[in-house]
XYZ file of N, CA and C in Angstrom:
321
model
N 0.824 -1.196 0.000
C 0.000 0.000 0.000
C 0.868 1.260 0.000
N 1.923 1.280 0.845
C 2.802 2.439 0.898
C 3.448 2.708 -0.453
N 3.844 1.626 -1.125
C 4.504 1.763 -2.416
C 3.571 2.427 -3.434
N 2.296 2.055 -3.423
C 1.326 2.648 -4.336
C 1.140 4.134 -4.053
N 1.126 4.507 -2.792
C 0.965 5.910 -2.408
C 2.173 6.723 -2.876
N 3.367 6.177 -2.694
C 4.591 6.874 -3.117
C 4.607 7.043 -4.633
N 4.263 6.000 -5.367
C 4.227 6.073 -6.830
C 3.193 7.100 -7.280
N 2.038 7.113 -6.669
C 0.998 8.077 -7.000
C 1.472 9.506 -6.703
N 2.138 9.706 -5.585
C 2.660 11.021 -5.211
C 3.676 11.512 -6.237
N 4.588 10.644 -6.647
C 5.597 11.021 -7.647
C 4.927 11.359 -8.975
N 3.950 10.575 -9.376
C 3.228 10.846 -10.615
C 2.544 12.212 -10.575
N 1.896 12.533 -9.478
C 1.213 13.830 -9.341
C 2.226 14.968 -9.392
N 3.360 14.810 -8.721
C 4.408 15.850 -8.749
C 4.919 16.079 -10.170
N 5.166 15.008 -10.907
C 5.626 15.137 -12.289
C 4.574 15.801 -13.161
N 3.328 15.468 -12.946
C 2.244 16.072 -13.703
C 2.177 17.579 -13.454
N 2.326 17.990 -12.218
C 2.310 19.414 -11.869
C 3.494 20.137 -12.498
N 4.667 19.542 -12.422
C 5.859 20.174 -12.986
C 5.771 20.321 -14.495
N 5.258 19.339 -15.192
C 5.168 19.435 -16.641
C 4.057 20.373 -17.082
N 3.095 20.642 -16.242
C 2.031 21.567 -16.619
C 2.512 23.010 -16.620
N 3.624 23.292 -15.958
C 4.213 24.632 -15.944
C 5.146 24.762 -17.137
N 4.599 24.674 -18.328
C 5.428 24.618 -19.521
C 5.972 25.977 -19.910
N 7.116 25.936 -20.590
C 7.760 27.142 -21.081
C 6.866 27.856 -22.074
N 6.127 27.092 -22.879
C 5.281 27.719 -23.893
C 4.219 28.623 -23.277
N 3.744 28.307 -22.099
C 2.777 29.173 -21.426
C 3.476 30.336 -20.726
N 4.657 30.091 -20.205
C 5.385 31.126 -19.470
C 5.963 32.203 -20.366
N 6.126 31.934 -21.654
C 6.718 32.908 -22.559
C 5.719 34.006 -22.933
N 4.431 33.733 -22.787
C 3.395 34.694 -23.172
C 3.511 35.958 -22.320
N 3.507 37.104 -23.005
C 3.577 38.384 -22.316
C 4.588 39.311 -22.965
N 4.857 40.407 -22.289
C 5.760 41.431 -22.810
C 7.123 41.343 -22.122
N 8.182 41.382 -22.921
C 9.556 41.280 -22.445
C 10.364 42.420 -23.032
N 11.366 42.895 -22.299
C 12.232 43.983 -22.762
C 13.684 43.542 -22.755
N 14.456 44.017 -23.765
C 15.893 43.766 -23.735
C 16.592 44.976 -23.121
N 17.919 44.956 -23.064
C 18.681 46.034 -22.424
C 18.580 47.369 -23.148
N 18.203 47.351 -24.432
C 18.092 48.599 -25.194
C 16.692 49.198 -25.131
N 15.762 48.482 -24.506
C 14.385 48.956 -24.411
C 13.470 48.411 -25.494
N 14.011 47.578 -26.376
C 13.165 46.947 -27.399
C 12.196 45.987 -26.717
N 10.967 45.950 -27.222
C 9.961 45.086 -26.610
C 9.706 43.865 -27.495
N 9.528 42.742 -26.842
C 9.205 41.473 -27.483
C 7.916 40.996 -26.825
N 6.831 40.931 -27.597
C 5.554 40.502 -27.043
C 5.134 39.191 -27.688
N 4.982 38.167 -26.843
C 4.561 36.839 -27.281
C 3.093 36.661 -26.891
N 2.260 36.305 -27.865
C 0.831 36.123 -27.638
C 0.480 34.632 -27.553
N -0.655 34.341 -26.900
C -1.112 32.954 -26.728
C -1.328 32.231 -28.044
N -1.686 32.971 -29.094
C -2.019 32.349 -30.380
C -0.796 32.004 -31.233
N 0.415 32.187 -30.686
C 1.624 31.845 -31.428
C 2.183 32.962 -32.280
N 1.639 34.164 -32.122
C 2.187 35.317 -32.837
C 3.048 36.140 -31.886
N 3.888 36.997 -32.471
C 4.723 37.867 -31.655
C 4.946 39.172 -32.380
N 5.254 40.205 -31.621
C 5.661 41.487 -32.178
C 6.943 41.918 -31.486
N 7.793 42.570 -32.246
C 9.043 43.111 -31.721
C 9.079 44.571 -32.108
N 9.288 45.445 -31.127
C 9.300 46.867 -31.399
C 10.487 47.560 -30.770
N 11.025 48.528 -31.532
C 12.140 49.333 -31.050
C 11.975 50.732 -31.615
N 11.522 51.652 -30.799
C 11.295 53.011 -31.287
C 10.233 53.025 -32.367
N 10.584 53.554 -33.548
C 9.641 53.644 -34.659
C 9.572 52.365 -35.481
N 10.498 51.453 -35.271
C 10.539 50.213 -36.044
C 9.852 49.082 -35.294
N 9.103 48.292 -36.047
C 8.493 47.107 -35.433
C 8.299 46.040 -36.499
N 8.209 44.817 -36.053
C 7.933 43.706 -36.953
C 7.077 42.698 -36.202
N 6.506 41.796 -36.934
C 5.695 40.747 -36.318
C 6.129 39.408 -36.887
N 5.587 38.365 -36.331
C 5.928 37.027 -36.801
C 5.184 35.980 -36.010
N 5.702 34.767 -36.079
C 5.100 33.650 -35.365
C 6.173 32.881 -34.613
N 5.738 32.154 -33.599
C 6.648 31.270 -32.873
C 5.948 29.938 -32.626
N 6.752 28.881 -32.652
C 6.258 27.533 -32.431
C 7.256 26.786 -31.571
N 6.773 26.147 -30.515
C 7.661 25.335 -29.695
C 7.863 23.978 -30.351
N 9.124 23.637 -30.584
C 9.490 22.341 -31.141
C 9.444 21.287 -30.039
N 9.936 21.670 -28.884
C 9.829 20.858 -27.676
C 9.795 21.822 -26.500
N 9.862 21.313 -25.293
C 9.698 22.136 -24.095
C 10.696 23.297 -24.011
N 11.908 23.110 -24.528
C 12.959 24.123 -24.385
C 13.486 24.667 -25.698
N 12.763 24.456 -26.796
C 13.222 24.914 -28.102
C 12.069 25.585 -28.843
N 12.323 26.808 -29.322
C 11.290 27.552 -30.038
C 11.812 27.966 -31.409
N 10.916 27.915 -32.400
C 11.245 28.373 -33.749
C 10.504 29.688 -33.970
N 11.260 30.743 -34.339
C 10.671 32.062 -34.559
C 10.844 32.439 -36.028
N 9.742 32.832 -36.652
C 9.763 33.292 -38.039
C 9.225 34.713 -38.070
N 10.054 35.654 -38.522
C 9.653 37.052 -38.607
C 9.116 37.362 -39.997
N 8.131 38.250 -40.074
C 7.543 38.668 -41.338
C 8.425 39.744 -41.983
N 8.165 40.008 -43.249
C 8.844 41.085 -43.960
C 10.313 40.804 -44.222
N 11.090 41.872 -44.385
C 12.514 41.741 -44.709
C 13.303 40.993 -43.645
N 12.902 41.122 -42.384
C 13.625 40.424 -41.324
C 13.424 38.908 -41.393
N 12.415 38.474 -42.110
C 12.141 37.043 -42.227
C 12.727 36.397 -43.467
N 13.487 37.164 -44.256
C 14.036 36.643 -45.503
C 14.904 35.403 -45.276
N 15.664 35.393 -44.199
C 16.549 34.262 -43.924
C 15.834 33.021 -43.430
N 14.542 33.099 -43.251
C 13.779 31.961 -42.744
C 13.669 31.993 -41.228
N 13.167 30.923 -40.694
C 12.952 30.827 -39.241
C 14.278 30.615 -38.522
N 14.328 31.077 -37.277
C 15.487 30.871 -36.417
C 15.054 30.031 -35.223
N 15.868 29.055 -34.867
C 15.566 28.171 -33.745
C 16.412 28.587 -32.550
N 15.756 28.724 -31.403
C 16.415 29.141 -30.165
C 16.172 28.123 -29.061
N 17.173 27.925 -28.235
C 16.982 27.217 -26.968
C 16.404 28.249 -26.008
N 15.410 27.872 -25.229
C 14.686 28.799 -24.356
C 14.897 28.416 -22.901
N 15.167 29.451 -22.087
C 15.242 29.245 -20.642
C 14.545 30.429 -19.974
N 13.600 30.137 -19.101
C 12.894 31.176 -18.356
C 13.104 30.913 -16.876
N 13.602 31.946 -16.194
C 13.894 31.787 -14.771
C 13.803 33.142 -14.078
N 12.952 33.232 -13.073
C 12.800 34.430 -12.245
C 12.640 35.711 -13.071
N 11.695 35.700 -14.000
C 11.386 36.890 -14.773
C 12.392 37.220 -15.854
N 13.248 36.285 -16.203
C 14.242 36.500 -17.245
C 14.086 35.417 -18.313
N 14.086 35.834 -19.567
C 13.958 34.932 -20.701
C 15.266 34.957 -21.485
N 15.878 33.794 -21.654
C 17.106 33.676 -22.434
C 16.803 32.903 -23.709
N 17.141 33.507 -24.854
C 17.003 32.863 -26.152
C 18.410 32.661 -26.697
N 18.847 31.408 -26.829
C 20.216 31.097 -27.253
C 20.220 30.444 -28.626
N 21.167 30.917 -29.473
C 21.309 30.346 -30.810
C 22.768 30.470 -31.240
N 23.447 29.346 -31.330
C 24.818 29.341 -31.833
C 25.775 30.255 -31.092
N 25.686 30.303 -29.797
C 26.580 31.149 -29.010
C 26.043 32.559 -28.768
N 25.046 32.968 -29.522
C 24.416 34.274 -29.312
C 23.275 34.108 -28.314
N 23.231 34.983 -27.301
C 22.175 34.912 -26.285
C 21.454 36.249 -26.244
N 20.135 36.185 -26.374
C 19.279 37.371 -26.201
C 18.679 37.261 -24.811
N 18.921 38.276 -23.980
C 18.395 38.297 -22.612
C 17.252 39.293 -22.548
N 16.092 38.809 -22.117
C 14.906 39.649 -21.988
C 14.401 39.582 -20.557
N 13.786 40.687 -20.110
C 13.217 40.730 -18.770
C 11.722 40.991 -18.869
N 10.959 40.264 -18.076
C 9.491 40.380 -18.072
C 9.104 41.804 -17.691
N 8.152 42.392 -18.427
C 7.742 43.772 -18.119
C 6.280 43.892 -17.749
N 5.513 42.800 -17.769
C 4.080 42.870 -17.399
C 3.936 43.057 -15.911
């Protein structure tokens, strides 16, 4: 009986941890060090704005820690970019080939 309770407890803990997915945590407004804003919406779209310039696009999670971002217009000419994603204490890190974009939650 004890073994069943322990197994059930571990299963519930894992279920709770996996429900806190990165894809849900990324939604909202984020700022980089220059003041540019990155807004991720629930529907998989995003906008990036810096002063008078802005662009939009889409994002799709490939897995829990990897996101593919495709920007519209001239910024999207090179195709989609894949980033490793880490969110921790109000900070979003997007890493690609040694380049890291650090964003801070602004909502």
